[in-house]
Coordinates of C-alpha atoms and ligand atoms in Angstrom, one line a residue:
M1 CA 18.0 -10.5 -43.2
A2 CA 17.9 -8.3 -40.0
E3 CA 18.7 -10.2 -36.9
T4 CA 15.6 -11.0 -34.6
V5 CA 16.0 -9.7 -31.1
R6 CA 15.7 -12.5 -28.5
V7 CA 15.9 -11.5 -24.9
R8 CA 15.3 -13.4 -21.7
I9 CA 14.8 -13.2 -17.9
A10 CA 16.3 -16.1 -16.2
P11 CA 15.0 -16.0 -12.5
S12 CA 16.1 -18.6 -9.9
P13 CA 13.0 -20.2 -8.2
T14 CA 14.0 -19.5 -4.6
G15 CA 11.8 -17.7 -2.4
D16 CA 8.9 -15.4 -3.6
P17 CA 8.8 -13.7 -7.0
H18 CA 10.9 -10.6 -6.6
V19 CA 9.9 -7.1 -7.8
G20 CA 13.4 -7.0 -9.2
T21 CA 12.5 -9.8 -11.7
A22 CA 9.5 -8.0 -12.8
Y23 CA 11.5 -4.9 -13.4
V24 CA 14.2 -6.5 -15.3
G25 CA 11.4 -8.4 -17.1
L26 CA 9.6 -5.2 -18.1
I27 CA 12.6 -3.8 -19.8
N28 CA 13.3 -7.0 -21.7
Y29 CA 9.7 -7.4 -22.6
A30 CA 9.5 -3.7 -23.9
Y31 CA 12.8 -4.1 -26.0
A32 CA 11.5 -7.4 -27.4
R33 CA 8.2 -6.0 -28.4
Q34 CA 9.6 -2.6 -29.6
N35 CA 11.8 -4.7 -32.0
K36 CA 9.3 -7.3 -33.0
G37 CA 11.5 -9.9 -31.3
Q38 CA 11.0 -12.7 -28.7
F39 CA 11.0 -12.7 -25.0
L40 CA 11.9 -15.9 -23.2
L41 CA 11.5 -17.0 -19.6
R42 CA 14.2 -19.5 -18.4
I43 CA 14.1 -21.1 -14.9
E44 CA 17.6 -21.2 -13.5
D45 CA 17.2 -23.9 -10.9
T46 CA 20.5 -25.4 -10.7
D47 CA 20.9 -24.6 -7.1
R48 CA 19.2 -27.9 -6.1
E49 CA 19.1 -27.0 -2.3
R50 CA 17.2 -23.8 -2.7
S51 CA 15.1 -24.2 -5.8
T52 CA 11.4 -25.2 -5.2
R53 CA 8.6 -26.0 -7.6
E54 CA 6.3 -23.7 -5.5
S55 CA 8.6 -20.8 -6.2
E56 CA 8.7 -21.6 -9.9
L57 CA 5.0 -21.6 -10.1
A58 CA 4.8 -18.5 -8.2
I59 CA 7.0 -16.7 -10.8
Y60 CA 4.7 -17.6 -13.6
D61 CA 1.8 -16.5 -11.4
A62 CA 3.4 -13.2 -10.6
L63 CA 4.6 -12.4 -14.2
N64 CA 1.2 -13.2 -15.6
W65 CA -0.4 -10.8 -13.0
V66 CA 2.1 -8.0 -14.0
G67 CA 1.1 -8.8 -17.6
L68 CA 4.4 -9.6 -19.1
E69 CA 3.7 -12.3 -21.6
W70 CA 6.6 -14.4 -22.6
D71 CA 7.0 -16.2 -26.0
E72 CA 8.9 -19.3 -24.8
G73 CA 9.4 -20.8 -21.4
P74 CA 9.0 -24.1 -19.4
D75 CA 5.4 -23.8 -19.1
R76 CA 4.7 -22.9 -22.8
G77 CA 7.6 -24.7 -24.6
G78 CA 9.3 -23.4 -27.7
P79 CA 11.7 -24.5 -30.2
F80 CA 14.9 -24.1 -27.9
G81 CA 13.8 -26.1 -24.9
P82 CA 13.9 -27.4 -22.3
Y83 CA 13.8 -24.0 -20.7
R84 CA 14.4 -25.2 -17.1
Q85 CA 18.0 -25.8 -16.3
S86 CA 17.7 -28.8 -14.1
E87 CA 16.5 -30.6 -17.4
R88 CA 19.6 -29.7 -19.2
A89 CA 22.2 -31.2 -17.2
D90 CA 23.5 -33.4 -20.2
I91 CA 24.0 -30.3 -22.3
Y92 CA 26.2 -28.6 -19.7
R93 CA 28.2 -31.8 -19.2
E94 CA 28.9 -32.1 -22.9
H95 CA 29.9 -28.5 -23.1
S96 CA 32.1 -28.6 -20.2
A97 CA 33.7 -31.6 -21.8
L98 CA 34.4 -29.9 -25.0
L99 CA 36.2 -27.2 -23.0
V100 CA 38.4 -29.8 -21.2
R101 CA 39.2 -31.4 -24.5
S102 CA 40.3 -28.0 -26.1
G103 CA 42.3 -27.1 -22.9
A104 CA 40.0 -24.1 -22.2
A105 CA 39.0 -25.9 -19.0
Y106 CA 40.7 -28.5 -16.7
P107 CA 39.6 -30.8 -13.9
C108 CA 40.6 -29.9 -10.3
F109 CA 40.9 -32.6 -7.7
C110 CA 41.8 -30.4 -4.8
P111 CA 39.7 -31.3 -1.9
T112 CA 37.5 -28.6 -0.3
D113 CA 39.3 -28.6 3.0
E114 CA 42.5 -27.9 1.1
L115 CA 41.0 -25.1 -0.7
D116 CA 39.7 -23.7 2.6
K117 CA 43.2 -23.8 4.1
I118 CA 44.6 -22.0 1.0
R119 CA 42.1 -19.3 1.5
L120 CA 42.8 -18.9 5.1
R121 CA 46.6 -18.5 4.4
Q122 CA 45.9 -16.0 1.7
R123 CA 43.8 -14.0 4.1
A124 CA 46.5 -14.0 6.7
L125 CA 49.0 -12.7 4.2
K126 CA 46.4 -10.1 3.1
R127 CA 46.5 -11.5 -0.5
Q128 CA 43.7 -11.6 -2.8
T129 CA 41.9 -14.9 -2.1
G130 CA 41.3 -17.5 -4.9
Y131 CA 42.2 -20.7 -6.4
D132 CA 46.0 -21.2 -6.3
G133 CA 46.1 -23.0 -9.7
T134 CA 47.4 -26.3 -8.3
C135 CA 45.7 -28.5 -10.8
R136 CA 46.3 -26.3 -13.8
A137 CA 49.7 -27.8 -14.3
I138 CA 48.6 -31.6 -14.3
P139 CA 49.4 -32.9 -17.8
K140 CA 46.2 -33.5 -19.8
D141 CA 46.6 -37.3 -20.1
E142 CA 47.1 -37.8 -16.3
A143 CA 44.1 -35.4 -15.7
M144 CA 42.0 -37.5 -18.1
A145 CA 43.0 -40.8 -16.5
R146 CA 42.2 -39.6 -13.1
M147 CA 38.8 -38.4 -14.1
A148 CA 38.2 -41.7 -15.8
A149 CA 39.1 -43.6 -12.7
G150 CA 36.3 -41.7 -10.9
E151 CA 38.5 -39.4 -8.8
P152 CA 36.2 -36.6 -7.4
H153 CA 36.7 -33.2 -9.2
V154 CA 35.4 -30.1 -10.4
I155 CA 35.9 -28.5 -13.8
R156 CA 37.6 -25.1 -13.9
L157 CA 37.9 -22.5 -16.5
R158 CA 41.5 -21.9 -17.4
V159 CA 41.4 -18.2 -17.3
P160 CA 43.8 -16.9 -20.1
E161 CA 46.4 -14.3 -19.8
G162 CA 45.5 -10.8 -21.0
R163 CA 42.6 -8.4 -20.6
T164 CA 38.8 -8.5 -21.2
T165 CA 36.7 -5.6 -22.3
V166 CA 33.0 -5.6 -21.3
I167 CA 31.0 -3.6 -23.6
D168 CA 27.8 -2.4 -21.8
R169 CA 25.3 -0.3 -23.8
L170 CA 24.4 1.7 -20.6
R171 CA 28.0 2.1 -19.2
G172 CA 30.4 2.0 -22.1
D173 CA 33.5 -0.1 -22.0
V174 CA 34.9 -1.6 -18.9
E175 CA 38.4 -3.2 -19.2
I176 CA 39.7 -5.6 -16.7
E177 CA 42.9 -7.7 -16.2
N178 CA 42.3 -11.3 -16.7
E179 CA 44.7 -12.0 -13.7
Q180 CA 42.1 -10.5 -11.4
I181 CA 39.8 -13.3 -12.2
D182 CA 40.0 -16.8 -10.4
D183 CA 39.8 -20.0 -12.5
Q184 CA 36.0 -20.2 -12.2
V185 CA 34.4 -23.5 -11.3
L186 CA 32.1 -24.5 -14.2
L187 CA 31.0 -28.0 -13.2
K188 CA 30.5 -29.0 -9.5
T189 CA 31.6 -32.4 -8.1
D190 CA 28.1 -33.5 -8.4
G191 CA 28.2 -32.8 -12.3
F192 CA 25.8 -29.9 -11.9
P193 CA 26.9 -26.8 -13.6
T194 CA 27.5 -23.3 -12.0
Y195 CA 25.6 -20.2 -12.8
H196 CA 28.4 -19.1 -15.2
L197 CA 28.4 -22.2 -17.3
A198 CA 24.7 -22.9 -17.5
N199 CA 23.9 -19.2 -18.2
V200 CA 26.4 -18.9 -21.2
V201 CA 25.7 -22.2 -22.8
D202 CA 21.9 -21.5 -22.6
D203 CA 22.0 -17.8 -23.9
H204 CA 24.2 -19.0 -26.8
L205 CA 21.9 -22.2 -27.7
M206 CA 18.7 -20.2 -27.1
G207 CA 19.9 -17.6 -29.7
I208 CA 19.9 -14.8 -27.1
T209 CA 21.0 -11.4 -28.9
D210 CA 20.8 -9.2 -25.8
V211 CA 21.5 -9.9 -22.3
I212 CA 19.6 -7.2 -20.3
R213 CA 20.0 -7.9 -16.5
A214 CA 20.6 -6.4 -13.2
E215 CA 23.7 -4.6 -12.2
E216 CA 24.7 -7.2 -9.7
W217 CA 25.7 -9.7 -12.5
I218 CA 28.2 -7.2 -14.0
S219 CA 31.1 -8.8 -12.3
S220 CA 30.3 -12.2 -13.9
T221 CA 30.3 -10.7 -17.4
P222 CA 34.2 -10.8 -18.0
K223 CA 33.9 -14.6 -16.9
H224 CA 31.0 -15.1 -19.3
L225 CA 32.9 -13.3 -22.2
M226 CA 35.9 -15.7 -21.5
L227 CA 33.5 -18.6 -21.9
Y228 CA 32.1 -17.2 -25.2
K229 CA 35.6 -17.0 -26.4
A230 CA 36.6 -20.5 -25.3
F231 CA 33.6 -22.0 -27.1
G232 CA 34.3 -19.8 -30.1
W233 CA 31.0 -18.2 -30.1
Q234 CA 29.9 -14.6 -30.6
P235 CA 28.7 -13.1 -27.4
P236 CA 25.4 -11.2 -27.1
R237 CA 25.2 -7.5 -26.4
F238 CA 25.1 -6.6 -22.8
A239 CA 23.2 -4.0 -20.7
H240 CA 23.2 -4.0 -16.9
L241 CA 20.3 -2.2 -15.3
P242 CA 20.6 -0.1 -12.3
L243 CA 19.8 -1.8 -9.0
L244 CA 16.7 -1.0 -7.3
R245 CA 17.2 0.9 -4.0
N246 CA 15.5 1.3 -0.7
K247 CA 14.8 4.8 0.3
D248 CA 18.0 5.1 2.2
K249 CA 19.8 4.2 -1.1
S250 CA 20.9 0.7 0.2
K251 CA 20.2 -2.2 -2.3
I252 CA 16.6 -3.2 -2.2
S253 CA 16.0 -5.9 0.4
K254 CA 13.2 -7.5 2.2
R255 CA 14.9 -6.4 5.5
K256 CA 13.5 -3.0 4.8
N257 CA 10.7 -3.3 2.2
P258 CA 8.4 -6.1 1.0
V259 CA 10.1 -7.2 -2.4
S260 CA 7.5 -9.8 -3.3
L261 CA 5.3 -9.3 -6.0
L262 CA 2.6 -11.4 -4.3
Y263 CA 2.6 -8.9 -1.4
Y264 CA 1.7 -6.0 -3.6
R265 CA -0.9 -8.0 -5.5
Q266 CA -2.4 -9.1 -2.1
I267 CA -2.8 -5.5 -0.8
G268 CA -4.6 -4.6 -3.9
V269 CA -1.9 -2.8 -5.9
M270 CA -3.3 -3.1 -9.6
P271 CA -1.1 -4.7 -12.2
E272 CA -1.3 -1.9 -14.4
T273 CA 0.2 0.4 -11.7
M274 CA 2.9 -2.0 -10.9
R275 CA 3.9 -1.9 -14.5
N276 CA 3.7 1.9 -14.7
F277 CA 5.6 2.2 -11.4
L278 CA 8.4 -0.1 -12.6
A279 CA 8.7 1.7 -16.0
L280 CA 9.4 4.9 -14.1
L281 CA 12.3 3.4 -12.3
G282 CA 15.3 4.7 -14.0
H283 CA 13.6 5.7 -17.2
S284 CA 11.7 8.7 -18.1
M285 CA 9.2 9.2 -20.8
S286 CA 9.9 11.8 -23.6
D287 CA 7.4 14.3 -22.0
E288 CA 8.2 13.4 -18.4
R289 CA 4.5 12.1 -18.0
E290 CA 4.1 9.7 -15.1
I291 CA 1.0 7.9 -15.8
F292 CA 0.9 5.6 -19.0
E293 CA 0.1 2.2 -20.2
L294 CA 2.2 -0.7 -21.2
D295 CA 2.1 -0.2 -25.0
E296 CA 3.1 3.5 -24.6
F297 CA 6.2 2.3 -22.7
V298 CA 6.9 -0.2 -25.3
N299 CA 6.8 2.4 -28.0
E300 CA 9.1 5.0 -26.0
F301 CA 11.5 2.8 -24.3
D302 CA 15.0 3.8 -25.1
F303 CA 18.3 2.8 -23.5
R304 CA 19.5 6.3 -23.8
R305 CA 16.8 7.4 -21.4
V306 CA 17.9 4.9 -18.8
S307 CA 19.6 6.8 -15.9
L308 CA 22.1 4.8 -13.7
G309 CA 21.4 6.8 -10.5
G310 CA 20.0 4.0 -8.4
P311 CA 16.3 4.2 -8.7
V312 CA 14.4 4.1 -5.4
F313 CA 11.7 1.7 -4.9
D314 CA 9.3 4.1 -3.1
I315 CA 6.4 2.4 -1.8
E316 CA 4.6 5.7 -1.1
K317 CA 5.0 6.7 -4.7
L318 CA 3.6 3.3 -5.8
L319 CA 0.6 3.7 -3.6
W320 CA 0.3 7.3 -4.8
L321 CA 0.1 6.1 -8.4
N322 CA -2.4 3.4 -7.6
G323 CA -4.7 6.0 -5.9
M324 CA -4.4 8.3 -9.0
R325 CA -5.4 5.4 -11.3
I326 CA -8.2 4.5 -9.0
R327 CA -9.6 7.9 -9.1
A328 CA -9.4 8.0 -12.8
M329 CA -11.7 4.9 -13.2
A330 CA -15.3 4.9 -13.9
P331 CA -17.1 3.9 -10.6
E332 CA -18.8 0.8 -12.1
V333 CA -15.3 -0.5 -13.4
L334 CA -13.8 0.2 -9.9
A335 CA -16.7 -1.6 -8.4
E336 CA -15.8 -4.7 -10.5
R337 CA -12.2 -4.4 -9.5
V338 CA -12.9 -4.2 -5.8
R339 CA -15.3 -7.2 -6.0
D340 CA -12.7 -9.2 -7.9
H341 CA -9.9 -8.3 -5.5
L342 CA -11.9 -8.9 -2.2
Y343 CA -14.6 -11.2 -3.0
S344 CA -13.2 -13.4 -6.0
L345 CA -14.6 -17.0 -5.6
D346 CA -11.0 -18.2 -5.1
R347 CA -10.4 -15.9 -2.3
L348 CA -13.5 -16.7 -0.6
T349 CA -13.2 -20.4 -1.0
E350 CA -9.9 -20.1 0.7
L351 CA -11.1 -18.0 3.6
V352 CA -14.4 -19.8 4.2
P353 CA -13.2 -22.7 6.0
M354 CA -11.3 -20.8 8.5
A355 CA -14.3 -18.4 9.2
Q356 CA -17.2 -20.9 9.1
E357 CA -16.9 -22.1 12.7
R358 CA -17.0 -18.6 13.9
M359 CA -19.9 -17.2 12.1
R360 CA -23.6 -16.9 13.0
T361 CA -24.6 -14.4 10.2
L362 CA -23.1 -14.2 6.8
G363 CA -22.0 -10.7 7.8
D364 CA -19.9 -12.1 10.4
F365 CA -17.5 -13.2 7.6
A366 CA -16.3 -9.7 7.3
D367 CA -15.5 -9.4 10.9
V368 CA -13.7 -12.7 11.2
T369 CA -11.5 -12.2 8.2
S370 CA -11.0 -8.5 8.4
F371 CA -7.3 -9.1 9.3
Y372 CA -6.8 -10.6 6.0
M373 CA -8.8 -8.1 4.1
V374 CA -7.1 -4.9 5.1
P375 CA -3.9 -4.3 3.4
M376 CA -2.2 -2.6 6.3
L377 CA -3.0 -3.5 9.8
K378 CA -3.4 -0.8 12.5
L379 CA -1.3 -2.3 15.2
P380 CA -2.7 -2.0 18.7
I381 CA 0.7 -1.2 20.3
D382 CA -0.4 -1.5 23.9
E383 CA -1.5 -5.1 23.3
L384 CA 1.5 -5.8 21.4
V385 CA 3.6 -4.7 24.4
A386 CA 1.4 -6.6 26.7
A387 CA 1.8 -9.8 24.6
G388 CA 5.4 -9.7 25.5
K389 CA 4.4 -11.0 29.0
G390 CA 6.6 -8.6 30.9
R391 CA 9.4 -8.5 28.4
A392 CA 10.7 -5.1 27.5
P393 CA 9.3 -4.1 24.1
K394 CA 12.8 -4.2 22.6
D395 CA 13.2 -7.8 23.8
S396 CA 9.8 -8.8 22.1
S397 CA 11.0 -6.9 19.1
A398 CA 14.2 -9.0 18.9
L399 CA 12.3 -12.1 19.6
L400 CA 10.1 -11.3 16.5
L401 CA 13.1 -10.6 14.4
A402 CA 14.6 -14.0 15.4
A403 CA 11.5 -15.7 14.6
I404 CA 11.3 -14.0 11.0
E405 CA 14.8 -15.5 10.4
A406 CA 13.5 -18.9 11.4
L407 CA 10.5 -18.4 9.0
D408 CA 12.9 -17.5 6.3
G409 CA 14.6 -20.8 6.4
I410 CA 11.3 -22.7 5.4
K411 CA 11.1 -23.8 1.9
T412 CA 7.5 -24.4 1.4
F413 CA 5.3 -22.1 3.5
D414 CA 2.6 -24.6 4.5
K415 CA 1.0 -25.8 7.8
E416 CA 3.4 -28.7 8.5
S417 CA 6.6 -26.8 7.8
L418 CA 5.5 -23.8 9.8
E419 CA 4.5 -25.7 12.8
A420 CA 7.7 -27.7 12.8
A421 CA 9.9 -24.5 12.3
L422 CA 8.3 -22.5 14.9
R423 CA 8.4 -25.2 17.5
D424 CA 12.0 -26.0 16.8
H425 CA 12.8 -22.3 16.9
C426 CA 11.2 -21.9 20.3
E427 CA 12.9 -25.0 21.7
Q428 CA 16.3 -23.7 20.6
A429 CA 15.7 -20.1 21.7
G430 CA 14.2 -21.4 25.0
I431 CA 10.9 -19.5 24.7
P432 CA 7.6 -21.1 25.5
V433 CA 5.6 -21.5 22.3
G434 CA 2.6 -19.9 23.7
D435 CA 4.6 -16.6 24.3
L436 CA 5.8 -16.4 20.7
F437 CA 2.2 -17.3 19.4
M438 CA 0.6 -14.6 21.5
L439 CA 3.0 -11.9 19.8
F440 CA 2.4 -13.4 16.5
R441 CA -1.4 -13.3 16.9
I442 CA -1.4 -9.6 17.6
A443 CA 1.2 -8.8 15.0
L444 CA -0.5 -10.6 12.3
T445 CA -4.2 -10.1 13.2
G446 CA -4.4 -7.2 15.5
R447 CA -6.4 -9.3 17.9
K448 CA -6.0 -11.8 20.9
A449 CA -8.7 -14.1 19.7
T450 CA -8.3 -15.2 16.1
P451 CA -8.8 -18.0 13.8
P452 CA -6.2 -20.7 14.1
L453 CA -2.8 -18.9 14.0
I454 CA -0.9 -21.3 11.6
E455 CA -3.8 -21.4 9.1
S456 CA -3.9 -17.7 9.3
M457 CA -0.2 -17.6 8.4
V458 CA -0.7 -19.9 5.5
I459 CA -3.4 -17.7 4.2
L460 CA -1.6 -14.5 4.6
G461 CA 1.3 -16.1 2.7
R462 CA 5.0 -15.6 3.4
A463 CA 5.4 -12.2 2.1
Q464 CA 2.5 -10.7 4.1
T465 CA 3.3 -12.7 7.1
T466 CA 6.8 -11.5 7.1
Q467 CA 5.9 -7.9 6.4
R468 CA 3.5 -7.7 9.4
L469 CA 6.0 -9.4 11.8
R470 CA 8.6 -6.9 10.7
A471 CA 6.3 -3.9 11.1
A472 CA 5.4 -5.3 14.6
S473 CA 9.0 -5.7 15.5
E474 CA 9.7 -2.0 14.4
A475 CA 6.8 -0.8 16.3
L476 CA 7.9 -2.5 19.4
K477 CA 11.4 -1.1 19.1
A478 CA 10.1 2.2 19.2
A479 CA 7.6 1.6 22.0
P480 CA 8.1 3.1 25.4
V481 CA 8.7 0.7 28.2
P482 CA 5.5 0.2 30.1
P483 CA 5.4 1.5 33.8
V484 CA 5.6 -1.4 36.3
V485 CA 2.3 -1.9 37.8
K486 CA 2.7 -2.9 41.4
Ligands
LIG1 N1 19.7 -16.7 -12.4 C1 20.0 -15.3 -12.4 C2 19.1 -14.5 -11.6 O1 18.6 -15.2 -10.7 C3 20.2 -14.9 -13.9 C4 21.0 -13.7 -14.1 C5 21.2 -13.4 -15.5 O2 20.2 -12.8 -16.0 O3 22.2 -13.6 -16.1 O4 18.8 -13.5 -11.9

């Protein structure tokens, strides 16, 4: 019987759902559907510090919006669950114990500060940094006894001698000397697995036949192959997709472009455009056509037509494509789409409490909430400069950037967290809260008098808030210094 293709995406629920997740998801989806296989969603939430439930739910929401339906996942179950790594801790511990028993892994008792010292020394001697292998040599009986006595330890992979060949279906064979690879930590002191262990164990147990993921993971693949070998398992096939890039060819990042799928949904990019646009990144259709539907992509997707040249996530192109699609719609269909986007009951219910106090006619609603309804705010640059209260525009710009960083550190983008984070930030930076809020107000709404600021931020959401603050910071950086009025 022919093997059934099983692929997955394995996002980590930290922050907003990323366009890269949808991009990798789309390719996995197309490959699975073309081969009548299965497409899985696994949530890799072993980073307990940074993972949030809010972010996990946003991943489901965003992928549903893009229209990539998965067959198995934490929210819909399946025969190989649980599909959330935090619920699989015992499985990883058992598997790590198997490797310790076979000698393919060993406990390392080196305290962290000792490891730090080693690293500093290596750096001073301009040597490759990495674990020096102290605990490799501890006899197994002694190591077992120390573990049993409860001595804190991590579990490390004993990287064997020799070389490892990564076969990548997009890049051919890449060979590396094993000695270039450090004895990787597989299980941390708290008994939680690292990415490498959890990822390999799950891909195997979930029957994944093809790992199709972003290029940034390619350096992990030799480590993963060593793990497959240590377990005596057949590894999957690998394909590492090219990284998405900003226009200046740097790796796509929220510092330069919005990367949250929620942002694009919010400004009214249509899901079929997003799919179409992502499908054009690094892949071309046989006749080079640019506008097509998901089923056409599923039929035509071919690894041989993936180019590795660093596809550019060009927002202008995305908006162009959206416009093309809008113009091709029947007006009555477009009317419905506009209504659903701007005036869905969900959206109105969210906005009404904020607007109610400020309305005398129903029509006032449009005015009070216009800051939210427009996808891209036209910034009143003079007011923005004036909101700096005598600060040079470049200083206001820097102030906004620092505040964005403070907002980045917030796990849940709600009223309480925002209030606390912004007040803390102002206190530490020695800026009056009122000053920052005035800049925020203009940057986020284009006006001085607005609905309550923090509530407005919550409604705009993290991605849109950050994007607007960044745009304001850019505009201020470029603004001329106002003449001093005597
Ligand atoms: N958790 C990784 C991520 O966030 C998974 C990488 C992989 O697909 O192996 O993308």
